[in-house]
Amino acid sequence: MKFPGGCYCTKIRYEISLDDPDKDARTSICHCGNCKKFTGGPFGITTKIPKSAWSVNKGQEFVKSHEADNGSGTVLHREFCSECGSGLLEYGVGGFPWQRSQGVSQSDKGRICADLGVFQANAGDFVYVFYGTLDKPTDLPPKGEFFCSRRDNWMPEVPSECRSTKSDWWQQLILFSLDLFHKQKIQE
């Protein structure tokens, strides 16, 4: 299956090719500080896919990248459009030496990162595509969320029955947010 997308100004167009979207892609909401800071919102939302599934078919010359330590020793690589600034994808490489060591279990690595409030972003053979850049993001709906202890208190959690199945919970979240917005008093 093909999943097209692109940046806001349309100078960059990409395509994701997946044999089995339910198996090969995982869309998640992340409440970590890095995602909030980068997106300028209450969470980040990305779709994890194999690197080999991603291709830019228009505007490669407009793709720019930024790399920075995410606070855990992992270098987070983000690609974006040089014209409009739309984030396209991200992936991490590296990490603290103990994250790479054979003596620390994967669950302990994750727990330590969670305690530090940082995302363990060593992506391996995967990239994380920014959900809003997909032409039809609801074709790859969110299945879960991370760093839930850092979720803003006004935001509802992803219902457990929606975490691993396709459903309309994302639309319910949007409706909740709109309702919350309309209930607030506008002060002049």
PDB file of C-alpha atoms in Angstrom:
ATOM      1  CA  MET A   1       0.000   0.000   0.000  1.00  0.00           C
ATOM      2  CA  LYS A   2       1.105   3.544  -0.734  1.00  0.00           C
ATOM      3  CA  PHE A   3       0.751   6.453   1.679  1.00  0.00           C
ATOM      4  CA  PRO A   4       1.623   9.823   0.082  1.00  0.00           C
ATOM      5  CA  GLY A   5       2.426  12.989   1.976  1.00  0.00           C
ATOM      6  CA  GLY A   6       4.354  16.211   1.886  1.00  0.00           C
ATOM      7  CA  CYS A   7       5.195  19.500   3.477  1.00  0.00           C
ATOM      8  CA  TYR A   8       2.872  22.483   3.936  1.00  0.00           C
ATOM      9  CA  CYS A   9       4.111  24.423   0.894  1.00  0.00           C
ATOM     10  CA  THR A  10       4.039  21.263  -1.288  1.00  0.00           C
ATOM     11  CA  LYS A  11       7.641  21.703  -2.491  1.00  0.00           C
ATOM     12  CA  ILE A  12       8.388  18.287  -0.931  1.00  0.00           C
ATOM     13  CA  ARG A  13       6.325  15.203  -1.711  1.00  0.00           C
ATOM     14  CA  TYR A  14       7.047  11.754  -0.328  1.00  0.00           C
ATOM     15  CA  GLU A  15       5.602   8.274  -0.394  1.00  0.00           C
ATOM     16  CA  ILE A  16       5.547   5.491   2.167  1.00  0.00           C
ATOM     17  CA  SER A  17       5.286   1.964   0.730  1.00  0.00           C
ATOM     18  CA  LEU A  18       4.140  -0.730   3.157  1.00  0.00           C
ATOM     19  CA  ASP A  19       3.257  -4.359   2.469  1.00  0.00           C
ATOM     20  CA  ASP A  20       1.225  -4.683   5.684  1.00  0.00           C
ATOM     21  CA  PRO A  21       0.410  -1.318   7.344  1.00  0.00           C
ATOM     22  CA  ASP A  22      -0.913  -2.946  10.531  1.00  0.00           C
ATOM     23  CA  LYS A  23       2.374  -4.797  10.968  1.00  0.00           C
ATOM     24  CA  ASP A  24       4.878  -2.385   9.383  1.00  0.00           C
ATOM     25  CA  ALA A  25       3.680   0.953  10.808  1.00  0.00           C
ATOM     26  CA  ARG A  26       2.921   2.187  14.305  1.00  0.00           C
ATOM     27  CA  THR A  27       1.531   5.654  14.927  1.00  0.00           C
ATOM     28  CA  SER A  28       1.966   6.931  18.476  1.00  0.00           C
ATOM     29  CA  ILE A  29       1.491  10.065  20.520  1.00  0.00           C
ATOM     30  CA  CYS A  30       4.494  11.143  22.580  1.00  0.00           C
ATOM     31  CA  HIS A  31       4.245  13.486  25.555  1.00  0.00           C
ATOM     32  CA  CYS A  32       8.012  13.881  26.127  1.00  0.00           C
ATOM     33  CA  GLY A  33       9.491  17.351  26.403  1.00  0.00           C
ATOM     34  CA  ASN A  34      11.431  17.017  23.146  1.00  0.00           C
ATOM     35  CA  CYS A  35       8.300  16.290  21.109  1.00  0.00           C
ATOM     36  CA  LYS A  36       6.395  19.119  22.762  1.00  0.00           C
ATOM     37  CA  LYS A  37       9.231  21.560  22.137  1.00  0.00           C
ATOM     38  CA  PHE A  38       9.746  20.547  18.498  1.00  0.00           C
ATOM     39  CA  THR A  39       6.056  20.562  17.536  1.00  0.00           C
ATOM     40  CA  GLY A  40       5.108  23.556  19.668  1.00  0.00           C
ATOM     41  CA  GLY A  41       2.117  21.591  20.921  1.00  0.00           C
ATOM     42  CA  PRO A  42       0.990  19.407  23.821  1.00  0.00           C
ATOM     43  CA  PHE A  43       2.405  16.237  22.194  1.00  0.00           C
ATOM     44  CA  GLY A  44       4.174  14.888  19.156  1.00  0.00           C
ATOM     45  CA  ILE A  45       2.605  12.319  16.865  1.00  0.00           C
ATOM     46  CA  THR A  46       4.655  10.201  14.514  1.00  0.00           C
ATOM     47  CA  THR A  47       4.346   7.021  12.499  1.00  0.00           C
ATOM     48  CA  LYS A  48       7.221   4.570  12.864  1.00  0.00           C
ATOM     49  CA  ILE A  49       8.066   2.874   9.554  1.00  0.00           C
ATOM     50  CA  PRO A  50      11.034   0.986   8.108  1.00  0.00           C
ATOM     51  CA  LYS A  51      13.588   3.380   6.544  1.00  0.00           C
ATOM     52  CA  SER A  52      13.292   1.396   3.328  1.00  0.00           C
ATOM     53  CA  ALA A  53       9.568   2.293   3.089  1.00  0.00           C
ATOM     54  CA  TRP A  54      10.292   6.065   2.812  1.00  0.00           C
ATOM     55  CA  SER A  55      11.085   7.862  -0.430  1.00  0.00           C
ATOM     56  CA  VAL A  56      11.060  11.519  -1.470  1.00  0.00           C
ATOM     57  CA  ASN A  57       9.644  11.807  -4.991  1.00  0.00           C
ATOM     58  CA  LYS A  58       9.687  15.612  -5.307  1.00  0.00           C
ATOM     59  CA  GLY A  59      11.782  18.382  -3.782  1.00  0.00           C
ATOM     60  CA  GLN A  60      14.751  16.495  -2.315  1.00  0.00           C
ATOM     61  CA  GLU A  61      16.731  19.738  -2.673  1.00  0.00           C
ATOM     62  CA  PHE A  62      14.403  21.373  -0.107  1.00  0.00           C
ATOM     63  CA  VAL A  63      14.981  18.685   2.553  1.00  0.00           C
ATOM     64  CA  LYS A  64      17.168  20.041   5.349  1.00  0.00           C
ATOM     65  CA  SER A  65      18.163  18.415   8.604  1.00  0.00           C
ATOM     66  CA  HIS A  66      18.902  19.375  12.180  1.00  0.00           C
ATOM     67  CA  GLU A  67      20.695  17.205  14.726  1.00  0.00           C
ATOM     68  CA  ALA A  68      20.885  17.703  18.485  1.00  0.00           C
ATOM     69  CA  ASP A  69      21.305  15.672  21.656  1.00  0.00           C
ATOM     70  CA  ASN A  70      17.882  14.860  23.071  1.00  0.00           C
ATOM     71  CA  GLY A  71      19.093  14.957  26.671  1.00  0.00           C
ATOM     72  CA  SER A  72      19.907  11.242  26.976  1.00  0.00           C
ATOM     73  CA  GLY A  73      23.024  11.227  24.821  1.00  0.00           C
ATOM     74  CA  THR A  74      21.047  10.232  21.740  1.00  0.00           C
ATOM     75  CA  VAL A  75      21.489  12.429  18.684  1.00  0.00           C
ATOM     76  CA  LEU A  76      18.044  13.158  17.307  1.00  0.00           C
ATOM     77  CA  HIS A  77      18.055  13.759  13.550  1.00  0.00           C
ATOM     78  CA  ARG A  78      15.067  15.672  12.164  1.00  0.00           C
ATOM     79  CA  GLU A  79      14.362  16.467   8.526  1.00  0.00           C
ATOM     80  CA  PHE A  80      12.195  19.403   7.481  1.00  0.00           C
ATOM     81  CA  CYS A  81      11.339  21.624   4.516  1.00  0.00           C
ATOM     82  CA  SER A  82      13.743  24.542   4.081  1.00  0.00           C
ATOM     83  CA  GLU A  83      10.958  26.696   2.589  1.00  0.00           C
ATOM     84  CA  CYS A  84       7.990  26.244   4.960  1.00  0.00           C
ATOM     85  CA  GLY A  85       9.628  24.555   7.955  1.00  0.00           C
ATOM     86  CA  SER A  86       7.313  21.524   8.028  1.00  0.00           C
ATOM     87  CA  GLY A  87       8.836  18.660   9.981  1.00  0.00           C
ATOM     88  CA  LEU A  88       8.942  15.509   7.833  1.00  0.00           C
ATOM     89  CA  LEU A  89      10.618  12.774   9.860  1.00  0.00           C
ATOM     90  CA  GLU A  90      12.982  12.034  12.698  1.00  0.00           C
ATOM     91  CA  TYR A  91      15.210   9.265  13.988  1.00  0.00           C
ATOM     92  CA  GLY A  92      17.785   8.872  16.708  1.00  0.00           C
ATOM     93  CA  VAL A  93      21.259   7.408  16.783  1.00  0.00           C
ATOM     94  CA  GLY A  94      23.582   6.691  19.684  1.00  0.00           C
ATOM     95  CA  GLY A  95      22.670   7.151  23.299  1.00  0.00           C
ATOM     96  CA  PHE A  96      24.362   6.930  26.671  1.00  0.00           C
ATOM     97  CA  PRO A  97      27.095   4.296  26.810  1.00  0.00           C
ATOM     98  CA  TRP A  98      24.898   2.254  29.159  1.00  0.00           C
ATOM     99  CA  GLN A  99      22.151   2.299  26.513  1.00  0.00           C
ATOM    100  CA  ARG A 100      24.535   0.581  24.095  1.00  0.00           C
ATOM    101  CA  SER A 101      25.984  -1.825  26.672  1.00  0.00           C
ATOM    102  CA  GLN A 102      25.206  -5.521  26.703  1.00  0.00           C
ATOM    103  CA  GLY A 103      24.880  -5.518  30.503  1.00  0.00           C
ATOM    104  CA  VAL A 104      21.725  -3.381  30.714  1.00  0.00           C
ATOM    105  CA  SER A 105      18.392  -4.943  29.744  1.00  0.00           C
ATOM    106  CA  GLN A 106      16.162  -3.230  27.202  1.00  0.00           C
ATOM    107  CA  SER A 107      13.428  -2.748  29.825  1.00  0.00           C
ATOM    108  CA  ASP A 108      15.939  -1.134  32.235  1.00  0.00           C
ATOM    109  CA  LYS A 109      17.173   1.167  29.455  1.00  0.00           C
ATOM    110  CA  GLY A 110      13.597   2.257  28.779  1.00  0.00           C
ATOM    111  CA  ARG A 111      12.824   2.689  32.488  1.00  0.00           C
ATOM    112  CA  ILE A 112      15.934   4.826  33.057  1.00  0.00           C
ATOM    113  CA  CYS A 113      15.084   7.012  30.039  1.00  0.00           C
ATOM    114  CA  ALA A 114      11.515   7.391  31.298  1.00  0.00           C
ATOM    115  CA  ASP A 115      12.800   8.358  34.766  1.00  0.00           C
ATOM    116  CA  LEU A 116      14.983  10.994  33.115  1.00  0.00           C
ATOM    117  CA  GLY A 117      12.033  12.201  31.014  1.00  0.00           C
ATOM    118  CA  VAL A 118      13.837  11.657  27.721  1.00  0.00           C
ATOM    119  CA  PHE A 119      12.968   9.580  24.699  1.00  0.00           C
ATOM    120  CA  GLN A 120      15.249   6.652  23.899  1.00  0.00           C
ATOM    121  CA  ALA A 121      15.338   7.387  20.193  1.00  0.00           C
ATOM    122  CA  ASN A 122      17.836   4.904  18.764  1.00  0.00           C
ATOM    123  CA  ALA A 123      15.711   4.085  15.739  1.00  0.00           C
ATOM    124  CA  GLY A 124      17.814   1.389  14.090  1.00  0.00           C
ATOM    125  CA  ASP A 125      16.264   0.637  10.697  1.00  0.00           C
ATOM    126  CA  PHE A 126      13.231   2.862  11.304  1.00  0.00           C
ATOM    127  CA  VAL A 127      12.210   6.489  10.857  1.00  0.00           C
ATOM    128  CA  TYR A 128       9.369   8.369  12.514  1.00  0.00           C
ATOM    129  CA  VAL A 129       7.270  10.329  10.013  1.00  0.00           C
ATOM    130  CA  PHE A 130       5.355  13.346  11.314  1.00  0.00           C
ATOM    131  CA  TYR A 131       1.717  12.262  11.180  1.00  0.00           C
ATOM    132  CA  GLY A 132       0.265  15.575  10.000  1.00  0.00           C
ATOM    133  CA  THR A 133       2.343  15.489   6.818  1.00  0.00           C
ATOM    134  CA  LEU A 134       0.503  12.415   5.522  1.00  0.00           C
ATOM    135  CA  ASP A 135      -2.183  13.235   2.949  1.00  0.00           C
ATOM    136  CA  LYS A 136      -4.599  10.903   4.772  1.00  0.00           C
ATOM    137  CA  PRO A 137      -3.228  10.487   8.284  1.00  0.00           C
ATOM    138  CA  THR A 138      -6.287   8.604   9.498  1.00  0.00           C
ATOM    139  CA  ASP A 139      -5.217   5.719   7.238  1.00  0.00           C
ATOM    140  CA  LEU A 140      -2.506   5.073   9.862  1.00  0.00           C
ATOM    141  CA  PRO A 141      -4.323   5.854  13.139  1.00  0.00           C
ATOM    142  CA  PRO A 142      -2.537   6.124  16.496  1.00  0.00           C
ATOM    143  CA  LYS A 143      -2.203   2.888  18.450  1.00  0.00           C
ATOM    144  CA  GLY A 144      -0.715   4.209  21.678  1.00  0.00           C
ATOM    145  CA  GLU A 145       1.103   6.883  23.578  1.00  0.00           C
ATOM    146  CA  PHE A 146       4.378   7.336  25.436  1.00  0.00           C
ATOM    147  CA  PHE A 147       5.511   9.405  28.431  1.00  0.00           C
ATOM    148  CA  CYS A 148       1.930   9.417  29.701  1.00  0.00           C
ATOM    149  CA  SER A 149       3.034  10.833  33.062  1.00  0.00           C
ATOM    150  CA  ARG A 150       3.937  14.008  31.156  1.00  0.00           C
ATOM    151  CA  ARG A 151       0.570  14.256  29.360  1.00  0.00           C
ATOM    152  CA  ASP A 152      -0.988  17.694  29.869  1.00  0.00           C
ATOM    153  CA  ASN A 153      -3.734  17.433  32.481  1.00  0.00           C
ATOM    154  CA  TRP A 154      -6.463  18.678  30.109  1.00  0.00           C
ATOM    155  CA  MET A 155      -5.772  15.970  27.540  1.00  0.00           C
ATOM    156  CA  PRO A 156      -7.600  12.640  27.767  1.00  0.00           C
ATOM    157  CA  GLU A 157      -5.605   9.413  27.604  1.00  0.00           C
ATOM    158  CA  VAL A 158      -5.861   7.104  24.630  1.00  0.00           C
ATOM    159  CA  PRO A 159      -8.628   4.618  25.539  1.00  0.00           C
ATOM    160  CA  SER A 160      -7.137   1.155  26.123  1.00  0.00           C
ATOM    161  CA  GLU A 161      -9.496  -0.457  23.610  1.00  0.00           C
ATOM    162  CA  CYS A 162      -8.093   1.858  20.926  1.00  0.00           C
ATOM    163  CA  ARG A 163      -4.416   1.320  21.600  1.00  0.00           C
ATOM    164  CA  SER A 164      -4.032  -1.655  19.307  1.00  0.00           C
ATOM    165  CA  THR A 165      -6.993  -1.414  16.957  1.00  0.00           C
ATOM    166  CA  LYS A 166      -8.101   0.993  14.273  1.00  0.00           C
ATOM    167  CA  SER A 167     -10.871   3.185  15.623  1.00  0.00           C
ATOM    168  CA  ASP A 168     -12.178   6.693  15.666  1.00  0.00           C
ATOM    169  CA  TRP A 169     -10.650   7.701  19.022  1.00  0.00           C
ATOM    170  CA  TRP A 170      -8.491  10.333  17.285  1.00  0.00           C
ATOM    171  CA  GLN A 171     -11.642  12.008  15.968  1.00  0.00           C
ATOM    172  CA  GLN A 172     -13.078  11.826  19.495  1.00  0.00           C
ATOM    173  CA  LEU A 173      -9.957  13.594  20.812  1.00  0.00           C
ATOM    174  CA  ILE A 174     -10.384  16.371  18.263  1.00  0.00           C
ATOM    175  CA  LEU A 175     -14.049  16.771  19.213  1.00  0.00           C
ATOM    176  CA  PHE A 176     -13.068  16.831  22.910  1.00  0.00           C
ATOM    177  CA  SER A 177     -10.476  19.541  22.200  1.00  0.00           C
ATOM    178  CA  LEU A 178     -12.966  21.632  20.232  1.00  0.00           C
ATOM    179  CA  ASP A 179     -15.546  21.267  23.000  1.00  0.00           C
ATOM    180  CA  LEU A 180     -12.927  22.300  25.566  1.00  0.00           C
ATOM    181  CA  PHE A 181     -12.049  25.339  23.449  1.00  0.00           C
ATOM    182  CA  HIS A 182     -15.674  26.395  23.035  1.00  0.00           C
ATOM    183  CA  LYS A 183     -16.347  26.095  26.766  1.00  0.00           C
ATOM    184  CA  GLN A 184     -13.659  28.605  27.657  1.00  0.00           C
ATOM    185  CA  LYS A 185     -14.694  32.208  28.114  1.00  0.00           C
ATOM    186  CA  ILE A 186     -13.133  34.640  25.710  1.00  0.00           C
ATOM    187  CA  GLN A 187     -12.084  37.695  27.657  1.00  0.00           C
ATOM    188  CA  GLU A 188     -11.793  41.017  25.929  1.00  0.00           C
TER     189      GLU A 188
END
